[in-house]
Tab-separated table of C-alpha atoms and ligand atoms in Angstrom:
chain	number	residue	atom	x	y	z
S	161	MET	CA	128.705	73.700	74.298
S	162	SER	CA	129.684	71.761	76.890
S	163	THR	CA	128.898	75.395	79.696
S	164	VAL	CA	124.755	75.115	77.728
S	165	LEU	CA	125.062	71.447	78.779
S	166	PHE	CA	126.313	72.523	82.067
S	167	VAL	CA	123.802	75.167	82.821
S	168	ALA	CA	120.641	72.909	81.269
S	169	LEU	CA	122.062	69.927	84.068
S	170	ALA	CA	122.279	72.880	87.026
S	171	SER	CA	119.467	74.377	86.875
S	172	ILE	CA	117.666	70.540	86.116
S	173	GLY	CA	119.486	69.988	89.507
S	174	THR	CA	117.954	73.066	91.441
S	175	ALA	CA	114.829	71.810	90.120
S	176	LEU	CA	115.119	68.130	91.454
S	177	ALA	CA	116.184	69.960	94.955
S	178	THR	CA	112.373	71.497	94.754
S	179	GLY	CA	111.343	67.658	95.345
S	180	LEU	CA	113.399	67.018	98.183
S	181	GLY	CA	111.410	68.824	100.578
S	182	ALA	CA	108.082	65.993	100.422
S	183	LEU	CA	110.485	64.372	102.459
S	184	PRO	CA	109.735	65.850	105.563
S	185	LEU	CA	106.478	64.521	105.158
S	186	ILE	CA	107.155	60.776	105.555
S	187	ALA	CA	107.738	61.714	109.593
S	188	PRO	CA	105.128	59.652	111.011
S	189	ARG	CA	104.395	62.424	113.315
S	190	GLY	CA	103.842	65.230	111.292
S	191	PHE	CA	106.111	68.555	110.139
S	192	ASP	CA	105.767	71.278	112.408
S	193	ARG	CA	105.195	73.865	110.075
S	194	ARG	CA	106.884	76.494	112.591
S	195	TRP	CA	110.240	75.009	110.560
S	196	LEU	CA	108.460	75.822	107.472
S	197	GLY	CA	108.666	79.453	109.222
S	198	ILE	CA	112.514	78.853	110.040
S	199	ALA	CA	113.408	77.541	106.040
S	200	GLY	CA	111.564	80.668	104.776
S	201	GLY	CA	114.119	82.801	106.786
S	202	VAL	CA	116.814	81.252	105.786
S	203	THR	CA	115.411	81.459	102.072
S	204	GLY	CA	114.922	84.309	102.386
S	205	GLY	CA	118.513	85.574	103.512
S	206	ILE	CA	119.995	83.559	100.744
S	207	MET	CA	117.931	84.798	98.046
S	208	LEU	CA	118.498	88.248	99.403
S	209	ALA	CA	122.696	88.127	99.048
S	210	ALA	CA	121.996	85.731	96.178
S	211	ALA	CA	120.434	88.937	94.541
S	212	PHE	CA	123.286	91.014	95.891
S	213	ARG	CA	125.904	88.934	94.438
S	214	LEU	CA	124.361	88.906	91.315
S	215	ILE	CA	124.126	92.874	91.645
S	216	SER	CA	127.420	93.152	92.726
S	217	GLU	CA	128.703	91.295	89.531
S	218	GLY	CA	126.393	93.206	86.823
S	219	ILE	CA	127.787	96.553	88.540
S	220	ALA	CA	131.534	95.070	87.931
S	221	VAL	CA	130.483	95.080	83.719
S	222	GLY	CA	128.269	97.667	83.725
S	223	PRO	CA	126.694	99.614	86.442
S	224	TYR	CA	123.744	101.899	84.955
S	225	ARG	CA	122.752	98.704	83.146
S	226	THR	CA	122.388	96.805	86.161
S	227	ILE	CA	120.303	99.086	88.138
S	228	ALA	CA	118.223	99.491	85.049
S	229	GLY	CA	117.757	95.655	84.942
S	230	ILE	CA	116.853	95.866	89.103
S	231	LEU	CA	113.571	98.185	88.157
S	232	VAL	CA	112.887	96.074	84.963
S	233	GLY	CA	112.876	92.702	87.221
S	234	ALA	CA	110.257	94.598	89.406
S	235	LEU	CA	108.158	96.063	86.525
S	236	LEU	CA	108.182	92.654	85.733
S	237	ILE	CA	106.877	90.978	88.265
S	238	TRP	CA	104.390	93.920	88.396
S	239	PHE	CA	102.402	93.043	85.687
S	240	ALA	CA	103.209	89.562	85.538
S	241	GLU	CA	101.325	89.260	88.729
S	242	ARG	CA	98.689	91.727	87.919
S	243	PHE	CA	98.355	89.524	85.182
S	244	VAL	CA	98.132	85.499	87.191
S	245	GLY	CA	97.369	87.327	90.828
S	246	GLY	CA	96.215	84.902	93.288
S	247	ASP	CA	97.134	82.373	96.001
S	248	GLU	CA	100.006	80.221	95.713
S	249	GLU	CA	98.881	76.881	97.606
S	250	GLN	CA	95.765	77.221	96.888
S	251	TYR	CA	96.269	76.385	93.076
S	252	PHE	CA	98.341	73.810	93.904
S	253	ALA	CA	95.715	72.249	96.364
S	254	ASP	CA	92.934	72.761	93.357
S	255	MET	CA	95.622	70.858	91.240
S	256	ALA	CA	95.971	67.817	93.827
S	257	GLN	CA	92.232	67.195	94.102
S	258	GLY	CA	91.171	67.495	90.339
S	259	GLY	CA	93.648	69.266	88.174
S	260	ARG	CA	91.764	72.242	87.666
S	261	LYS	CA	93.727	75.906	87.664
S	262	ALA	CA	96.198	73.851	85.435
S	263	PHE	CA	96.844	77.003	83.233
S	264	LEU	CA	96.995	79.363	86.139
S	265	VAL	CA	99.412	76.902	88.148
S	266	LEU	CA	101.797	77.169	85.835
S	267	GLY	CA	101.733	80.628	85.377
S	268	ILE	CA	102.445	81.312	88.900
S	269	MET	CA	105.019	78.820	88.569
S	270	THR	CA	106.239	80.590	85.885
S	271	LEU	CA	106.498	84.045	87.116
S	272	HIS	CA	108.312	81.962	90.268
S	273	SER	CA	110.473	80.508	88.932
S	274	PHE	CA	111.442	83.315	85.867
S	275	ALA	CA	113.916	84.668	88.438
S	276	GLU	CA	115.718	82.074	89.791
S	277	GLY	CA	116.039	80.424	86.230
S	278	LEU	CA	117.228	83.394	84.575
S	279	GLY	CA	119.510	84.105	87.454
S	280	ILE	CA	121.236	80.841	86.884
S	281	GLY	CA	121.511	81.396	83.276
S	282	VAL	CA	122.622	84.834	83.541
S	283	SER	CA	125.300	84.194	86.103
S	284	PHE	CA	127.446	81.514	83.798
S	285	GLY	CA	127.460	83.766	81.307
S	286	GLY	CA	129.332	85.725	83.556
S	287	ARG	CA	131.539	82.960	84.930
S	288	PRO	CA	131.393	79.575	85.398
S	289	GLY	CA	132.201	79.037	89.262
S	290	PHE	CA	129.809	82.357	89.973
S	291	GLY	CA	127.130	80.255	87.720
S	292	LEU	CA	126.697	77.269	90.307
S	293	PHE	CA	127.502	78.941	92.973
S	294	VAL	CA	124.157	80.991	92.513
S	295	ALA	CA	122.257	77.450	91.076
S	296	LEU	CA	123.525	75.894	94.443
S	297	ALA	CA	122.035	79.040	96.979
S	298	ILE	CA	118.918	78.637	94.614
S	299	ALA	CA	118.675	74.847	95.119
S	300	VAL	CA	118.821	75.587	98.308
S	301	HIS	CA	116.066	77.534	98.520
S	302	ASN	CA	113.902	75.400	96.111
S	303	ILE	CA	113.612	72.407	98.897
S	304	PRO	CA	111.902	74.901	101.527
S	305	GLU	CA	109.590	75.857	98.381
S	306	GLY	CA	108.872	71.711	97.693
S	307	ILE	CA	107.755	71.401	101.495
S	308	ALA	CA	105.247	74.089	101.145
S	309	ILE	CA	103.795	72.416	97.990
S	310	SER	CA	103.776	69.473	100.256
S	311	LEU	CA	102.216	70.271	103.106
S	312	VAL	CA	99.621	71.538	100.769
S	313	THR	CA	98.968	68.538	98.920
S	314	VAL	CA	100.325	65.572	101.432
S	315	PRO	CA	97.356	65.605	103.954
S	316	LYS	CA	94.444	66.032	101.337
S	317	GLY	CA	96.073	62.552	100.351
S	318	MET	CA	98.693	62.847	98.230
S	319	PRO	CA	101.287	60.152	98.585
S	320	VAL	CA	104.829	61.591	98.987
S	321	TRP	CA	106.191	60.368	96.230
S	322	LYS	CA	103.483	62.269	93.845
S	323	ALA	CA	104.280	65.423	96.337
S	324	ALA	CA	107.805	65.139	95.112
S	325	LEU	CA	106.891	64.886	91.989
S	326	TYR	CA	104.978	67.886	91.845
S	327	SER	CA	107.391	69.826	93.523
S	328	VAL	CA	110.150	69.354	90.882
S	329	PHE	CA	107.530	70.055	88.047
S	330	SER	CA	106.903	73.312	89.821
S	331	SER	CA	110.309	74.449	89.174
S	332	LEU	CA	111.147	73.389	85.864
S	333	PRO	CA	110.653	76.604	84.327
S	334	GLN	CA	114.257	76.783	85.883
S	335	PRO	CA	115.963	74.846	83.470
S	336	LEU	CA	113.390	75.762	80.130
S	337	ILE	CA	114.659	79.702	81.334
S	338	ALA	CA	118.227	79.392	82.196
S	339	VAL	CA	119.167	77.866	79.103
S	340	PRO	CA	117.842	80.122	77.010
S	341	ALA	CA	118.632	82.851	79.084
S	342	TYR	CA	122.368	81.661	79.674
S	343	LEU	CA	122.843	81.724	75.543
S	344	PHE	CA	121.594	84.791	75.083
S	345	VAL	CA	123.913	86.951	77.412
S	346	THR	CA	126.302	85.003	75.549
S	347	VAL	CA	125.522	85.980	72.299
S	348	ALA	CA	124.231	89.811	73.269
S	349	ARG	CA	127.177	90.644	75.929
S	350	PRO	CA	126.204	94.534	76.470
S	351	PHE	CA	122.761	92.871	78.007
S	352	LEU	CA	124.865	90.488	80.673
S	353	PRO	CA	124.361	93.470	83.260
S	354	VAL	CA	120.774	94.377	82.599
S	355	GLY	CA	120.095	90.340	82.691
S	356	LEU	CA	121.922	90.180	86.108
S	357	GLY	CA	120.040	93.558	87.903
S	358	ILE	CA	117.332	91.589	86.057
S	359	ALA	CA	117.188	88.479	88.094
S	360	ALA	CA	118.134	90.456	91.168
S	361	GLY	CA	115.304	92.647	91.179
S	362	ALA	CA	112.625	89.661	90.668
S	363	MET	CA	114.385	87.939	93.265
S	364	ILE	CA	114.414	91.032	95.620
S	365	TRP	CA	110.361	90.780	94.645
S	366	MET	CA	110.078	87.526	95.948
S	367	VAL	CA	111.677	88.347	98.665
S	368	MET	CA	109.515	90.714	100.083
S	369	ALA	CA	106.250	89.733	98.367
S	370	GLU	CA	105.885	85.965	98.641
S	371	ILE	CA	109.028	84.070	101.322
S	372	LEU	CA	108.916	86.625	104.315
S	373	PRO	CA	105.257	87.509	104.533
S	374	ASP	CA	105.080	83.277	103.813
S	375	ALA	CA	107.347	82.799	107.085
S	376	LEU	CA	105.933	85.288	109.185
S	377	CYS	CA	102.792	83.274	108.971
S	378	GLU	CA	104.309	80.159	110.244
S	379	THR	CA	106.390	81.441	113.272
S	380	ASP	CA	107.434	84.561	114.813
S	381	THR	CA	109.508	87.395	113.412
S	382	ARG	CA	112.742	87.195	115.458
S	383	ALA	CA	112.917	83.485	114.710
S	384	VAL	CA	112.829	84.771	110.832
S	385	ALA	CA	114.272	87.192	111.182
S	386	LEU	CA	117.530	85.375	113.000
S	387	ALA	CA	117.130	82.612	110.170
S	388	GLY	CA	118.148	85.102	107.564
S	389	THR	CA	120.649	86.925	109.194
S	390	ILE	CA	122.660	83.765	109.931
S	391	ALA	CA	121.627	82.256	106.478
S	392	ALA	CA	122.880	85.549	104.791
S	393	ALA	CA	126.489	85.315	106.391
S	394	VAL	CA	126.817	81.565	105.611
S	395	MET	CA	126.379	83.018	102.142
S	396	VAL	CA	128.864	85.737	102.340
S	397	LEU	CA	131.908	83.740	104.665
S	398	LEU	CA	131.039	80.666	101.377
S	399	GLN	CA	131.002	83.700	98.532
S	400	VAL	CA	134.821	85.021	100.884
S	401	LEU	CA	135.835	81.128	101.127
S	402	LEU	CA	134.933	79.597	97.062
S	403	ARG	CA	135.895	83.334	96.229
S	404	VAL	CA	133.022	83.248	93.854
N	81	ZN	ZN1	111.395	80.321	94.454
């Protein structure tokens, strides 16, 4: 029972971290979008390292179930994206202006946060320390997402505090998915490696389809690649030092 509460708190914490992304918008001289590209590279590196950490955790329990999970994760996002489609930033801009397309926005956010919530939930199903590590990685990754949302909404006249609120709102599917996912793999143990694989597959997809293409729009390839590679190395260093 106490772990359920911990999973809920950790995933609410990752959602709140998204709100920190609005803070750079307070800067009087504005926010240099090149930093968004660098942040995207960092995020990509963190998410790839976290995804492969989920995979190695799954392989230790059930290698073939993990591999099947990776493919299921990719398929899930494939079908979900065909169903929802469209440009995330545009929807946030629309939402800031008049609350139109709110359902689509909700759909896209749920889709994107699905893998992250699942990743947090199933990794707590493995070991609590491991779950916390994955939650921290996702919390750091959420900050640039908050920046991206704030960069679309604040110039359109939204106050920074409200942009922070919208950013947190965009990550709310994370706690909503993390808790049931945790409960499910605790009850249905054989699904733990499948769940780890699904989360990892969906995260790899997200890096390829969203995070890196977005980052490359903001700054040059070498900066993104350098930021991503260093972030991945730091993640592995943390795994070694913290033994998670
Ligand atoms: Zn995300």
